[in-house]
Amino acid sequence: MLASIRNRVLAKQLCAPVQRSGGMFQCHKPMPLGQRLYHKPARSDKFKQLSSADVNYFKTIMPAETILATAAVGGTADPIELEGFNADWLSKYRGSSQLVLRPKTTQEVSDILKYCHANRIAVVPQGGNTGLVGGSVPVHDEVVLSLRNLNRVRSYDEVSGVLVCDAGCVLEELDNYVAERGHIMPLDLGAKGSCHIGGNVATNAGGIRFLRYGSLHGSVLGLEVVLPDGTILDSLSTLRKDNTGYDLKQLFIGSEGTLGVITGVSVVTPQRPAAVNVAVLGVPSYANVQQAFKLARRRCGEVLSAYEFWDASCMGAVLKHQGLRNPLTSDYPFYVLVETSGSNNTHDDEKLTALLEELLEDGVVEDGVLAQDDSQIAKMWTMREGIPESLGKTGATYKYDVSIPIPVLYDVVGDISKRLEAADLYKPGDASRPVKLVCGYGHIGDSNLHLNVVAGKFEDQVTRIFEPFVYEWVASHRGSISAEHGVGLMKRDYLGYSKTPEMIDYMKRIKHMFDPSGILNPYKVV
């Protein structure tokens, strides 16, 4: 076994991982709201101001205990009760909604939207509120339509592996449910303990299983969606094949709640792997990260389920803030996590061990360690999944989720660093400068980089150096300004860097066709 080649026992080197199950990673102490500046569109005069009459109507169509209304609209709720609905989990985006509706049925969602459509009341659909681009919180005083009470599993076919459930089901709970039946959800996120499957679909979430199981555009078989006028669009099919015209569900996957409210999801769940193996590698350069990926696909293609990388700055933050020790004997410029998932542990273990030995012998990687049990696998994954929290604890973190062709994926990190150094805002190792770290990590197999700039605080002099430069850089390489986080409010004004004017025009036409009054998640996406 590779783990014994250099007498390293991972269990003696790594401390307990951060708790990932049962909830999101605990965020660092939130910054004061409003400290991060961003473009906030003015409130549209076409939307009605809520009144007590509106709240009274909602009480006739849904139980009173599912309504949170402040005194400003005739209710009795303390505004503090609405804080978790008005602000995102990073406290970066914040609205001022005075009304939260928490329906329990699709019909209640329909009745709510029918009334809002008729009265031009703006609505923001909200799931687990784990997004990073301001798509799930109000911009102004929109009604928050929370889907958390729609949380039933409707059916599960153990032969086909097709799950039908409400949109408010928590991803981790669904994964546990299908695990008991020998299957696995086709996506996995750091926020799995809080995010909802409906929100995952609405944002076309990616995550660490994308390399193996692909996009939700392929995994989702059907949707139940309530349109802005209250119409219930039932396309909740459980069929793998249905070639009867336009596949309308695809419009709602990734639409971020701007075209309709997803209330039900039909998704195919793959067979759960019987054997999972994980290794962490020390790599001398980004070129070698790519070379190792090519060899991993060649040697482990049918069982390769994840290929993640991060740089030395990310590793330093994780080791400092997660209570971990580096499992390798030295520090390296880059680190790679390789995971295989299959049905035969001996077979897969031999393949991964052979891969790592070949990588070491060829000098592609300089060090490597193979997990020996589930506990060590969890600790290795903590090194990768603990990066966002660790960077947050380091300082105010600017986050950019981009897709870039693999050969130049990491180049943007160096270019951003050079711009900040030229502006005298950053010098590696100098904590007195406004910017502390410029680093990158992500999913090589998906061409997805998470670029992070960590500063002492959010301030315009820093932001101006890389916005819109980072989007211009991505566009110059025919990349995407959003790989998996969506557009939301954060990237709405930069959409032109990834979409042509003609494409944006047709997106707006589609939006107008479904939502002519523009009440659903206004100010977002287009």
XYZ file of N, CA and C in Angstrom, residues 39-167:
387
model
N -23.691 46.919 -6.248
C -24.719 47.671 -6.935
C -26.092 47.165 -6.534
N -26.924 48.056 -6.035
C -28.269 47.691 -5.614
C -29.263 48.495 -6.442
N -30.012 47.841 -7.322
C -30.957 48.570 -8.160
C -32.023 49.269 -7.316
N -32.515 50.379 -7.819
C -33.582 51.091 -7.121
C -34.867 50.263 -7.134
N -35.676 50.445 -6.127
C -36.947 49.727 -6.066
C -37.835 50.178 -7.214
N -38.450 49.206 -7.888
C -39.333 49.524 -9.005
C -40.688 50.008 -8.500
N -41.145 51.116 -9.050
C -42.437 51.679 -8.649
C -43.616 50.833 -9.114
N -43.361 49.885 -10.018
C -44.479 49.086 -10.521
C -44.968 48.071 -9.488
N -44.180 47.824 -8.454
C -44.577 46.852 -7.440
C -45.338 47.530 -6.314
N -46.390 46.870 -5.878
C -47.239 47.401 -4.819
C -46.524 47.380 -3.468
N -46.811 48.401 -2.649
C -46.370 48.394 -1.269
C -47.356 47.539 -0.468
N -46.833 46.615 0.318
C -47.694 45.729 1.091
C -48.507 46.486 2.128
N -49.683 45.956 2.406
C -50.543 46.539 3.436
C -51.109 45.419 4.313
N -51.782 45.794 5.377
C -52.402 44.799 6.256
C -53.487 44.018 5.521
N -54.110 44.651 4.500
C -55.135 43.955 3.728
C -54.535 42.741 3.003
N -53.321 42.890 2.497
C -52.656 41.780 1.820
C -52.368 40.641 2.803
N -51.878 40.998 3.976
C -51.576 39.986 4.988
C -52.865 39.264 5.408
N -53.932 40.027 5.554
C -55.214 39.417 5.932
C -55.685 38.434 4.869
N -55.437 38.759 3.610
C -55.829 37.824 2.549
C -55.035 36.526 2.663
N -53.737 36.651 2.861
C -52.911 35.447 2.956
C -53.363 34.556 4.110
N -53.915 35.149 5.150
C -54.406 34.364 6.294
C -55.631 33.534 5.922
N -56.281 33.889 4.821
C -57.443 33.115 4.384
C -57.064 31.913 3.532
N -55.821 31.857 3.064
C -55.429 30.767 2.171
C -54.357 29.864 2.768
N -53.828 30.218 3.943
C -52.804 29.396 4.579
C -52.856 29.598 6.092
N -52.373 28.628 6.869
C -52.433 28.737 8.326
C -51.674 29.959 8.835
N -52.209 30.584 9.859
C -51.612 31.796 10.408
C -50.193 31.557 10.899
N -49.930 30.336 11.423
C -48.596 30.067 11.969
C -47.522 29.949 10.893
N -47.928 29.917 9.630
C -46.946 29.857 8.542
C -46.669 31.243 7.960
N -47.179 32.270 8.617
C -47.000 33.644 8.156
C -46.206 34.425 9.192
N -45.153 35.089 8.732
C -44.388 36.001 9.579
C -44.549 37.406 9.011
N -45.257 38.271 9.730
C -45.498 39.630 9.262
C -45.169 40.612 10.383
N -44.450 41.663 10.052
C -44.097 42.662 11.052
C -45.234 43.667 11.212
N -45.097 44.540 12.208
C -46.111 45.561 12.464
C -46.270 46.508 11.284
N -45.217 46.644 10.468
C -45.275 47.550 9.319
C -46.342 47.145 8.321
N -46.728 45.850 8.324
C -47.766 45.379 7.400
C -48.929 44.747 8.169
N -49.079 45.160 9.406
C -50.223 44.705 10.185
C -50.025 43.417 10.948
N -48.787 42.941 11.039
C -48.517 41.702 11.766
C -47.973 41.959 13.157
N -47.536 40.892 13.797
C -47.031 41.002 15.167
C -45.627 40.444 15.326
N -45.009 39.955 14.265
C -43.683 39.354 14.353
C -42.622 40.402 14.643
N -41.688 40.043 15.475
C -40.533 40.894 15.739
C -39.652 40.890 14.490
N -39.188 42.042 14.016
C -38.340 42.073 12.815
C -37.129 41.153 12.901
N -36.660 40.877 14.119
C -35.509 39.991 14.268
C -35.826 38.587 13.763
N -37.119 38.208 13.800
C -37.521 36.890 13.306
C -37.343 36.762 11.801
N -37.289 37.906 11.112
C -37.143 37.895 9.658
C -35.693 38.047 9.206
N -34.771 38.237 10.157
C -33.376 38.475 9.800
C -32.802 37.352 8.951
N -33.070 36.100 9.343
C -32.526 34.964 8.610
C -33.065 34.832 7.201
N -34.186 35.477 6.927
C -34.767 35.454 5.583
C -34.312 36.663 4.756
N -33.957 37.742 5.426
C -33.581 38.984 4.735
C -32.123 39.056 4.346
N -31.254 38.298 5.020
C -29.825 38.363 4.740
C -29.301 36.994 4.337
N -28.312 36.995 3.442
C -27.687 35.732 3.071
C -26.736 35.304 4.183
N -26.218 34.089 4.097
C -25.452 33.516 5.212
C -24.096 34.178 5.400
N -23.621 34.918 4.389
C -22.381 35.665 4.542
C -22.625 37.104 4.979
N -23.916 37.455 5.126
C -24.296 38.832 5.463
C -23.786 39.826 4.431
N -23.689 39.383 3.206
C -23.227 40.251 2.113
C -24.395 40.974 1.468
N -25.507 40.269 1.294
C -26.702 40.846 0.680
C -27.823 40.881 1.702
N -28.589 41.965 1.668
C -29.633 42.133 2.675
C -30.810 42.899 2.093
N -32.016 42.385 2.361
C -33.227 43.087 1.967
C -33.975 43.575 3.190
N -35.200 44.031 2.960
C -35.999 44.576 4.067
C -37.444 44.081 3.992
N -37.600 42.802 3.685
C -38.944 42.234 3.612
C -39.638 42.311 4.968
N -40.919 42.597 4.924
C -41.728 42.643 6.138
C -42.667 41.450 6.237
N -42.585 40.545 5.237
C -43.512 39.418 5.201
C -42.832 38.166 4.664
N -42.918 37.088 5.437
C -42.415 35.780 5.026
C -43.578 34.796 5.024
N -43.776 34.138 3.895
C -44.831 33.129 3.764
C -44.174 31.767 3.638
N -44.672 30.795 4.429
C -44.078 29.458 4.456
C -45.139 28.407 4.134
N -45.535 28.314 2.879
C -46.600 27.370 2.493
C -46.198 25.925 2.737
N -47.221 25.080 2.899
C -46.991 23.651 3.131
C -47.370 22.792 1.938
N -48.069 23.383 0.965
C -48.515 22.614 -0.196
C -48.284 23.399 -1.475
N -48.265 22.670 -2.581
C -48.138 23.312 -3.889
C -49.331 24.218 -4.155
N -50.517 23.802 -3.727
C -51.698 24.624 -3.943
C -51.590 25.959 -3.219
N -51.026 25.947 -2.027
C -50.835 27.209 -1.308
C -49.858 28.119 -2.052
N -48.810 27.536 -2.605
C -47.878 28.328 -3.415
C -48.613 28.937 -4.599
N -49.458 28.133 -5.237
C -50.240 28.617 -6.376
C -51.151 29.772 -5.981
N -51.846 29.629 -4.858
C -52.764 30.683 -4.408
C -52.009 31.968 -4.072
N -50.851 31.824 -3.479
C -50.034 32.998 -3.140
C -49.612 33.743 -4.402
N -49.073 33.004 -5.365
C -48.581 33.656 -6.577
C -49.713 34.227 -7.416
N -50.853 33.572 -7.426
C -52.003 34.105 -8.159
C -52.395 35.478 -7.620
N -52.402 35.603 -6.298
C -52.754 36.881 -5.671
C -51.663 37.926 -5.935
N -50.415 37.532 -5.785
C -49.314 38.478 -6.003
C -49.261 38.944 -7.448
N -49.534 38.027 -8.368
C -49.558 38.389 -9.790
C -50.662 39.414 -10.065
N -51.838 39.168 -9.508
C -52.974 40.073 -9.733
C -52.750 41.447 -9.108
N -51.951 41.495 -8.039
C -51.760 42.752 -7.316
C -50.361 43.336 -7.476
N -49.579 42.766 -8.357
C -48.213 43.242 -8.629
C -47.376 43.340 -7.351
N -47.382 42.263 -6.604
C -46.564 42.162 -5.392
C -45.326 41.335 -5.723
N -44.162 41.890 -5.516
C -42.914 41.197 -5.837
C -42.641 40.088 -4.829
N -42.090 38.976 -5.332
C -41.868 37.780 -4.518
C -40.459 37.251 -4.765
N -39.759 36.830 -3.706
C -38.477 36.149 -3.862
C -38.601 34.736 -3.294
N -38.489 33.702 -4.130
C -38.512 32.320 -3.625
C -37.227 32.048 -2.841
N -37.333 31.272 -1.778
C -36.152 30.998 -0.956
C -36.150 29.553 -0.470
N -35.022 28.894 -0.642
C -34.847 27.541 -0.137
C -34.046 27.566 1.148
N -32.849 26.958 1.109
C -32.004 26.934 2.293
C -31.207 28.204 2.499
N -31.271 29.120 1.524
C -30.581 30.418 1.600
C -29.077 30.233 1.801
N -28.493 29.346 1.006
C -27.058 29.086 1.104
C -26.289 29.644 -0.089
N -26.943 30.432 -0.938
C -26.301 30.957 -2.137
C -25.249 32.007 -1.831
N -24.453 32.326 -2.863
C -23.347 33.267 -2.701
C -23.443 34.476 -3.623
N -24.536 34.590 -4.386
C -24.624 35.691 -5.344
C -25.858 36.568 -5.129
N -26.486 36.456 -3.965
C -27.626 37.315 -3.653
C -28.911 36.936 -4.345
N -29.006 35.707 -4.832
C -30.197 35.313 -5.572
C -31.373 34.892 -4.724
N -31.136 34.582 -3.446
C -32.208 34.005 -2.628
C -32.723 34.930 -1.529
N -32.279 36.171 -1.523
C -32.765 37.123 -0.519
C -33.383 38.328 -1.228
N -34.305 39.020 -0.559
C -34.904 40.194 -1.190
C -33.879 41.302 -1.412
N -34.109 42.075 -2.435
C -33.289 43.265 -2.671
C -33.882 44.440 -1.913
N -35.211 44.513 -1.923
C -35.927 45.568 -1.192
C -36.936 44.919 -0.246
N -38.217 45.116 -0.514
C -39.255 44.640 0.404
C -40.098 43.520 -0.193
N -39.513 42.742 -1.097
C -40.260 41.654 -1.710
C -40.738 40.661 -0.640
N -41.870 40.039 -0.909
C -42.358 38.970 -0.041
C -41.426 37.774 -0.172
N -41.006 37.226 0.952
C -40.172 36.022 0.921
C -41.090 34.800 0.921
N -40.952 33.979 -0.105
C -41.713 32.738 -0.213
C -40.776 31.591 0.138
N -40.815 31.164 1.383
C -39.913 30.122 1.862
C -40.507 28.746 1.596
N -39.690 27.855 1.016
C -40.152 26.510 0.666
C -39.810 25.471 1.727
N -39.365 25.905 2.895
C -38.861 24.941 3.885
C -39.929 23.988 4.406
N -41.192 24.372 4.319
C -42.253 23.477 4.802
C -42.691 22.449 3.772
N -42.222 22.588 2.542
C -42.491 21.565 1.529
C -41.341 20.566 1.582
N -41.436 19.587 2.470
C -40.271 18.754 2.754
C -40.581 17.257 2.821
N -41.532 16.806 1.994
C -41.892 15.387 1.987
C -41.222 14.638 0.840
N -40.851 13.393 1.112
C -40.501 12.472 0.031
C -41.814 11.909 -0.490
N -42.075 12.104 -1.753
C -43.359 11.670 -2.317
C -43.334 10.194 -2.738
N -42.223 9.788 -3.326
C -42.119 8.377 -3.732
C -40.670 8.047 -4.034
N -40.376 6.738 -4.003
C -39.039 6.286 -4.377
C -39.139 4.898 -4.998
N -38.573 4.753 -6.168
C -38.570 3.477 -6.873
C -37.195 2.844 -6.712
N -37.116 1.771 -5.927
C -35.824 1.152 -5.636
C -35.260 0.392 -6.823
N -36.066 0.133 -7.836
C -35.558 -0.533 -9.031
C -34.857 0.466 -9.941
N -35.536 1.561 -10.254
C -34.963 2.573 -11.148
C -34.101 3.590 -10.413
N -34.297 3.696 -9.089
C -33.568 4.699 -8.318
C -34.118 6.099 -8.472
N -35.359 6.220 -8.923
C -35.951 7.546 -9.139
C -36.635 8.020 -7.859
N -36.236 9.200 -7.414
C -36.780 9.834 -6.225
C -37.670 10.996 -6.633
N -38.859 11.067 -6.039
C -39.754 12.203 -6.246
C -39.981 12.833 -4.871
N -39.727 14.119 -4.765
C -39.805 14.771 -3.456
C -40.208 16.225 -3.597
N -40.562 16.823 -2.459
C -40.845 18.252 -2.416
C -39.555 19.045 -2.571
N -39.697 20.286 -3.011
C -38.531 21.130 -3.265
C -37.803 21.543 -1.999
